Coordinates of C-alpha atoms in Angstrom, one line a residue:
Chain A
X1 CA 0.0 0.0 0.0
X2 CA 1.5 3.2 -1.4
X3 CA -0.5 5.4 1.1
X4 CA -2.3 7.2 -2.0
X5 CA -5.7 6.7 -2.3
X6 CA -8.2 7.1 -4.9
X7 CA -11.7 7.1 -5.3
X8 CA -13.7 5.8 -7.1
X9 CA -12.6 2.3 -8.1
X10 CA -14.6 2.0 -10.7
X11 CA -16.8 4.5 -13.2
X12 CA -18.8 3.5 -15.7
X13 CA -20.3 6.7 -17.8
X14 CA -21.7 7.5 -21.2
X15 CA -20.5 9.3 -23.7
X16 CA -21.1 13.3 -23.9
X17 CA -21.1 13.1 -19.7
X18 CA -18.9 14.6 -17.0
X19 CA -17.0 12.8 -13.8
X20 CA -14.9 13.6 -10.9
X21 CA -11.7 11.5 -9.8
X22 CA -10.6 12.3 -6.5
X23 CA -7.1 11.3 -4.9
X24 CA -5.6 12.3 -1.3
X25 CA -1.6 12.1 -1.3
X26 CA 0.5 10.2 1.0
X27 CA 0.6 11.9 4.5
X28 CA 3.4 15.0 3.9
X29 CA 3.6 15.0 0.3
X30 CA 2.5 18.3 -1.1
X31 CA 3.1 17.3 -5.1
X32 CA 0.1 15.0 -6.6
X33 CA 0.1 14.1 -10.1
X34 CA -2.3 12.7 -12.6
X35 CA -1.4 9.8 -15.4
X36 CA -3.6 8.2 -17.9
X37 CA -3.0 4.6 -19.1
X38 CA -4.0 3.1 -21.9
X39 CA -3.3 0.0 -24.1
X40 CA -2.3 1.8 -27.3
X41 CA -0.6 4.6 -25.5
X42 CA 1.4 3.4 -22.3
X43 CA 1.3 5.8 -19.2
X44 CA 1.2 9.7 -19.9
X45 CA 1.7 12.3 -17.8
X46 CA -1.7 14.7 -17.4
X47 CA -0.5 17.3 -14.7
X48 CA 1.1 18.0 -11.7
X49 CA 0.1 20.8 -8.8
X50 CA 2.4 21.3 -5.5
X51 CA 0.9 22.9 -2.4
X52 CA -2.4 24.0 -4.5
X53 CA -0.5 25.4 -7.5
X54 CA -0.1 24.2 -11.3
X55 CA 3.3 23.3 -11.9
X56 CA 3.8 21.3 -14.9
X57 CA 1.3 20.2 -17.4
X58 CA 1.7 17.5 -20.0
X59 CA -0.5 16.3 -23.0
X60 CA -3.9 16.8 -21.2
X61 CA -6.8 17.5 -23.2
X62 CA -8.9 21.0 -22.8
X63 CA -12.1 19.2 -22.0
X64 CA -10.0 18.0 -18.7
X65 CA -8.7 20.2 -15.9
X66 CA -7.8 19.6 -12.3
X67 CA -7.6 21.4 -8.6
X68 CA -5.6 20.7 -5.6
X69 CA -7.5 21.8 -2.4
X70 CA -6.1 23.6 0.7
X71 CA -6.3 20.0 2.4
X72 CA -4.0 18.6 -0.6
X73 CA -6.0 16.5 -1.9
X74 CA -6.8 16.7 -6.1
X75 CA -9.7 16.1 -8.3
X76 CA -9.3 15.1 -12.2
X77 CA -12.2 16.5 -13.8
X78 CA -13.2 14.4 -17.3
X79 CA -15.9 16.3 -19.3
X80 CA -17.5 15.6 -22.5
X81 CA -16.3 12.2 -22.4
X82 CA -15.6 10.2 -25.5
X83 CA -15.0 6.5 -25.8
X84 CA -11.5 6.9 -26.6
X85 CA -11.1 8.9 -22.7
X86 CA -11.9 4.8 -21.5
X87 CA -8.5 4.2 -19.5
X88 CA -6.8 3.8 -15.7
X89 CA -6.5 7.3 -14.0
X90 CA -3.6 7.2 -11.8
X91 CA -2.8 9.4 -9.2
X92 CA 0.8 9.9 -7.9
X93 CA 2.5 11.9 -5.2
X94 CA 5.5 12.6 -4.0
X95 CA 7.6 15.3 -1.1
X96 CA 8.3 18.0 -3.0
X97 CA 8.4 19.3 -6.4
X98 CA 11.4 18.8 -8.7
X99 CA 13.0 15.3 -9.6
X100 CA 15.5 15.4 -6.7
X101 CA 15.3 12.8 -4.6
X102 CA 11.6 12.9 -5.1
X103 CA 10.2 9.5 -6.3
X104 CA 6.3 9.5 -7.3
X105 CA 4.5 7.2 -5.3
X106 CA 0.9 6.3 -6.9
X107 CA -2.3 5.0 -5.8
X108 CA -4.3 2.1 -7.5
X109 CA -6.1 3.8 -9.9
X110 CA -9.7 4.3 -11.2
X111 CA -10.4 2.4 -14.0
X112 CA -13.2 4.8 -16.5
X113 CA -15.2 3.2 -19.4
X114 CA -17.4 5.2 -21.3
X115 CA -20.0 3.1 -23.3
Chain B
X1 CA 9.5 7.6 -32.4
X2 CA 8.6 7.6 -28.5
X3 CA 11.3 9.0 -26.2
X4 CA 11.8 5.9 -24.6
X5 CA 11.4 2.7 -25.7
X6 CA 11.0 -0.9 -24.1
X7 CA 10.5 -4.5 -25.5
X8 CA 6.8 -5.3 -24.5
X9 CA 7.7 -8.7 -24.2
X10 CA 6.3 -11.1 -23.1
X11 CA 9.3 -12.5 -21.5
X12 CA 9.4 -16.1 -19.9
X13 CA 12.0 -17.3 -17.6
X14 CA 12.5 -20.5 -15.0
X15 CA 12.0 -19.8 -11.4
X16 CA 15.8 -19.1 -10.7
X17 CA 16.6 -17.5 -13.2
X18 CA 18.3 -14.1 -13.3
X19 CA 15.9 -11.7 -15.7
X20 CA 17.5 -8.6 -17.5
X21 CA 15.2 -5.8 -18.4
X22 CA 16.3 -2.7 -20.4
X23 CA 15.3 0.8 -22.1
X24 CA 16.6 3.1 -24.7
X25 CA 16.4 6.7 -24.5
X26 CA 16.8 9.5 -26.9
X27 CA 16.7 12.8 -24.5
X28 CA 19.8 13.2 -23.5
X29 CA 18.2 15.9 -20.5
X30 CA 17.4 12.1 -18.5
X31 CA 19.0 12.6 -15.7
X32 CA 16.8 10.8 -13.3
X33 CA 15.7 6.7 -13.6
X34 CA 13.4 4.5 -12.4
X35 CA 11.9 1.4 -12.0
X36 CA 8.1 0.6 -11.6
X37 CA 6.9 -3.1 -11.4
X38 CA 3.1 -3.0 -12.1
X39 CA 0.9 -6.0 -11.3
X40 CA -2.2 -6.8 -13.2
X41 CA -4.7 -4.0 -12.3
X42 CA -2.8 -1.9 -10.0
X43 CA -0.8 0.9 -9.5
X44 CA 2.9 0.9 -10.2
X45 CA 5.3 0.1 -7.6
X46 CA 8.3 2.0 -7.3
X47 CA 11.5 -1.0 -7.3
X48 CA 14.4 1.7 -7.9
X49 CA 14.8 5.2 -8.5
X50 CA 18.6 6.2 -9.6
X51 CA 20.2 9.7 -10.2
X52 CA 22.8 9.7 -13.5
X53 CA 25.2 6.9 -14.0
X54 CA 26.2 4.0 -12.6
X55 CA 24.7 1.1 -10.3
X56 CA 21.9 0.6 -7.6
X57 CA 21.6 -2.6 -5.4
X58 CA 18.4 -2.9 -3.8
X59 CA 17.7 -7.3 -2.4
X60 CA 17.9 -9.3 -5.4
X61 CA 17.1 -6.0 -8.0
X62 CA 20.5 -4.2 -9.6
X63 CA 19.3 -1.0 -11.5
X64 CA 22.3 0.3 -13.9
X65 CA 22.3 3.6 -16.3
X66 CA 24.7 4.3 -18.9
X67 CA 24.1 7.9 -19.8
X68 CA 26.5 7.6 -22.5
X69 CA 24.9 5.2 -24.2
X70 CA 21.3 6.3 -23.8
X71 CA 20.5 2.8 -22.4
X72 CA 18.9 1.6 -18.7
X73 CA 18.6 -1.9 -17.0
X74 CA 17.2 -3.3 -14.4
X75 CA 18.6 -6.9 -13.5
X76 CA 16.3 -9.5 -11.0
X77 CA 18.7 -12.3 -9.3
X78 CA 16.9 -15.7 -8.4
X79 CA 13.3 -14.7 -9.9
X80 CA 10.9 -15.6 -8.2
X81 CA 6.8 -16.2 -9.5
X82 CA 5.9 -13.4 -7.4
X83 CA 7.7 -11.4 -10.1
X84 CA 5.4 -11.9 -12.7
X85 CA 4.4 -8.4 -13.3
X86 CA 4.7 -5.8 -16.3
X87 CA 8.2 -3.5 -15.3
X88 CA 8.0 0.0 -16.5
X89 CA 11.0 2.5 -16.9
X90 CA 10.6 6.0 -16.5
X91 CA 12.4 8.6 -16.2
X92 CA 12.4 12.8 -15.9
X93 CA 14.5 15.8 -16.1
X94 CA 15.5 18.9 -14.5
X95 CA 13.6 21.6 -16.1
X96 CA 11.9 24.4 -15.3
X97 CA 9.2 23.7 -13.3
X98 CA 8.0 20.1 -12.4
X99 CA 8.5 16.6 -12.2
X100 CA 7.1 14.9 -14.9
X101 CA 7.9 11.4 -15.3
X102 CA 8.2 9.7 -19.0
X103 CA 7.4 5.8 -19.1
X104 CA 8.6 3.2 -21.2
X105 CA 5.8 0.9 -22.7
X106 CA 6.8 -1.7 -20.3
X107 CA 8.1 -5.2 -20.2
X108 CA 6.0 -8.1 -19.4
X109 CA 7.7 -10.9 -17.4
X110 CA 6.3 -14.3 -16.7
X111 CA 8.6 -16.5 -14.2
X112 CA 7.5 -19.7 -14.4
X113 CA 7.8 -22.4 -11.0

């Protein structure tokens, strides 16, 4: 167990809709970040905020944004959902902000199908 | 061409057996390497996490980087069939801002009792 948690496990949606993903970091760490996987295209970075601010962002589509909240914990929001958005959302966190000693420790995931 | 890229596998090996896993690079701004072992349906595990050349010895795992050569590998003495898990590299720079981590496509490993 990591110490990241995510919620929910599972979300099953339709197309055109909207969802929340919610993660809380590991106890300390003030840098969460967002990854997609899918089959065809591995794991890919989405975004990263430290201590409630954006600090990097990587090929995340307009119709998705994200918050971190005073209590640290981040939401993924997923609107206008297409089947192709189907994938595991990962959540990672880690200490601090740069790559310094600062490995990304990540949560098990919600899996998202859009029918 | 992807930034970095791993054999998918999968790769099969006798209980025993020592397993070599390995990923090319072409950014040569890598400075920072890692090692996730992901089981079926989970989230990635962090194994290894090394800082520019040379070797890490973690138990039974061995992580080496040759910088020069663009090329990472992450060696498991005396597998075991608890390490039958897809391994991911990934890896991330000092820029600006951030800490975003690139992956490999990852290498599925089967050791077989």
């Amino acid at each position: 167990d990591s110490g990241v948690t995510q919620t929910p496990k599972h979300l099953i949606t339709a197309t055109g809709q909207r969802v929340t993903l919610r993660c809380s970091p590991r106890s300390g760490d003030l840098s969460v970040y967002w990854y997609q996987q899918s089959l065809d295209q591995g794991l890919q970075f989405l975004i990263q905020y430290y201590n409630g601010e954006e600090r990097a962002k990587g090929n995340i589509l307009e119709r998705f944004s994200a918050q971190q909240f005073p209590d640290l914990h981040s939401e993924l929001n997923l609107s206008s959902l297409e089947l192709g958005d189907s994938a595991l959302y990962f959540c990672a966190s880690s200490v601090g902000d740069g790559p310094t000693y600062n490995e990304q420790f990540f949560g098990p995931g919600t899996r998202l199908t859009v029918l | 061409q992807k930034e970095v890229e791993q054999d998918p596998g999968p790769l099969s090996v006798p209980e025993g057996a020592i397993v070599s896993l390995n990923c090319t690079y072409s950014n040569s701004a890598f400075q920072y390497f890692m090692w996730y072992r992901q089981y079926s349906r989970k989230g990635p595990e962090l194994l290894m996490y090394t800082y520019s050349s040379g070797n890490k010895e973690d138990g039974r795992f061995t992580a080496q980087v040759d910088k020069s050569s663009k090329y990472i590998s992450l060696f498991i003495r005396d597998s075991q069939p608890s390490d039958s898990a897809t391994y991911l590299c990934a890896m991330s720079a000092v820029y600006n801002a951030g800490n975003m981590l690139t992956f490999g496509g990852g290498t599925r490993l089967m050791v077989k009792p």
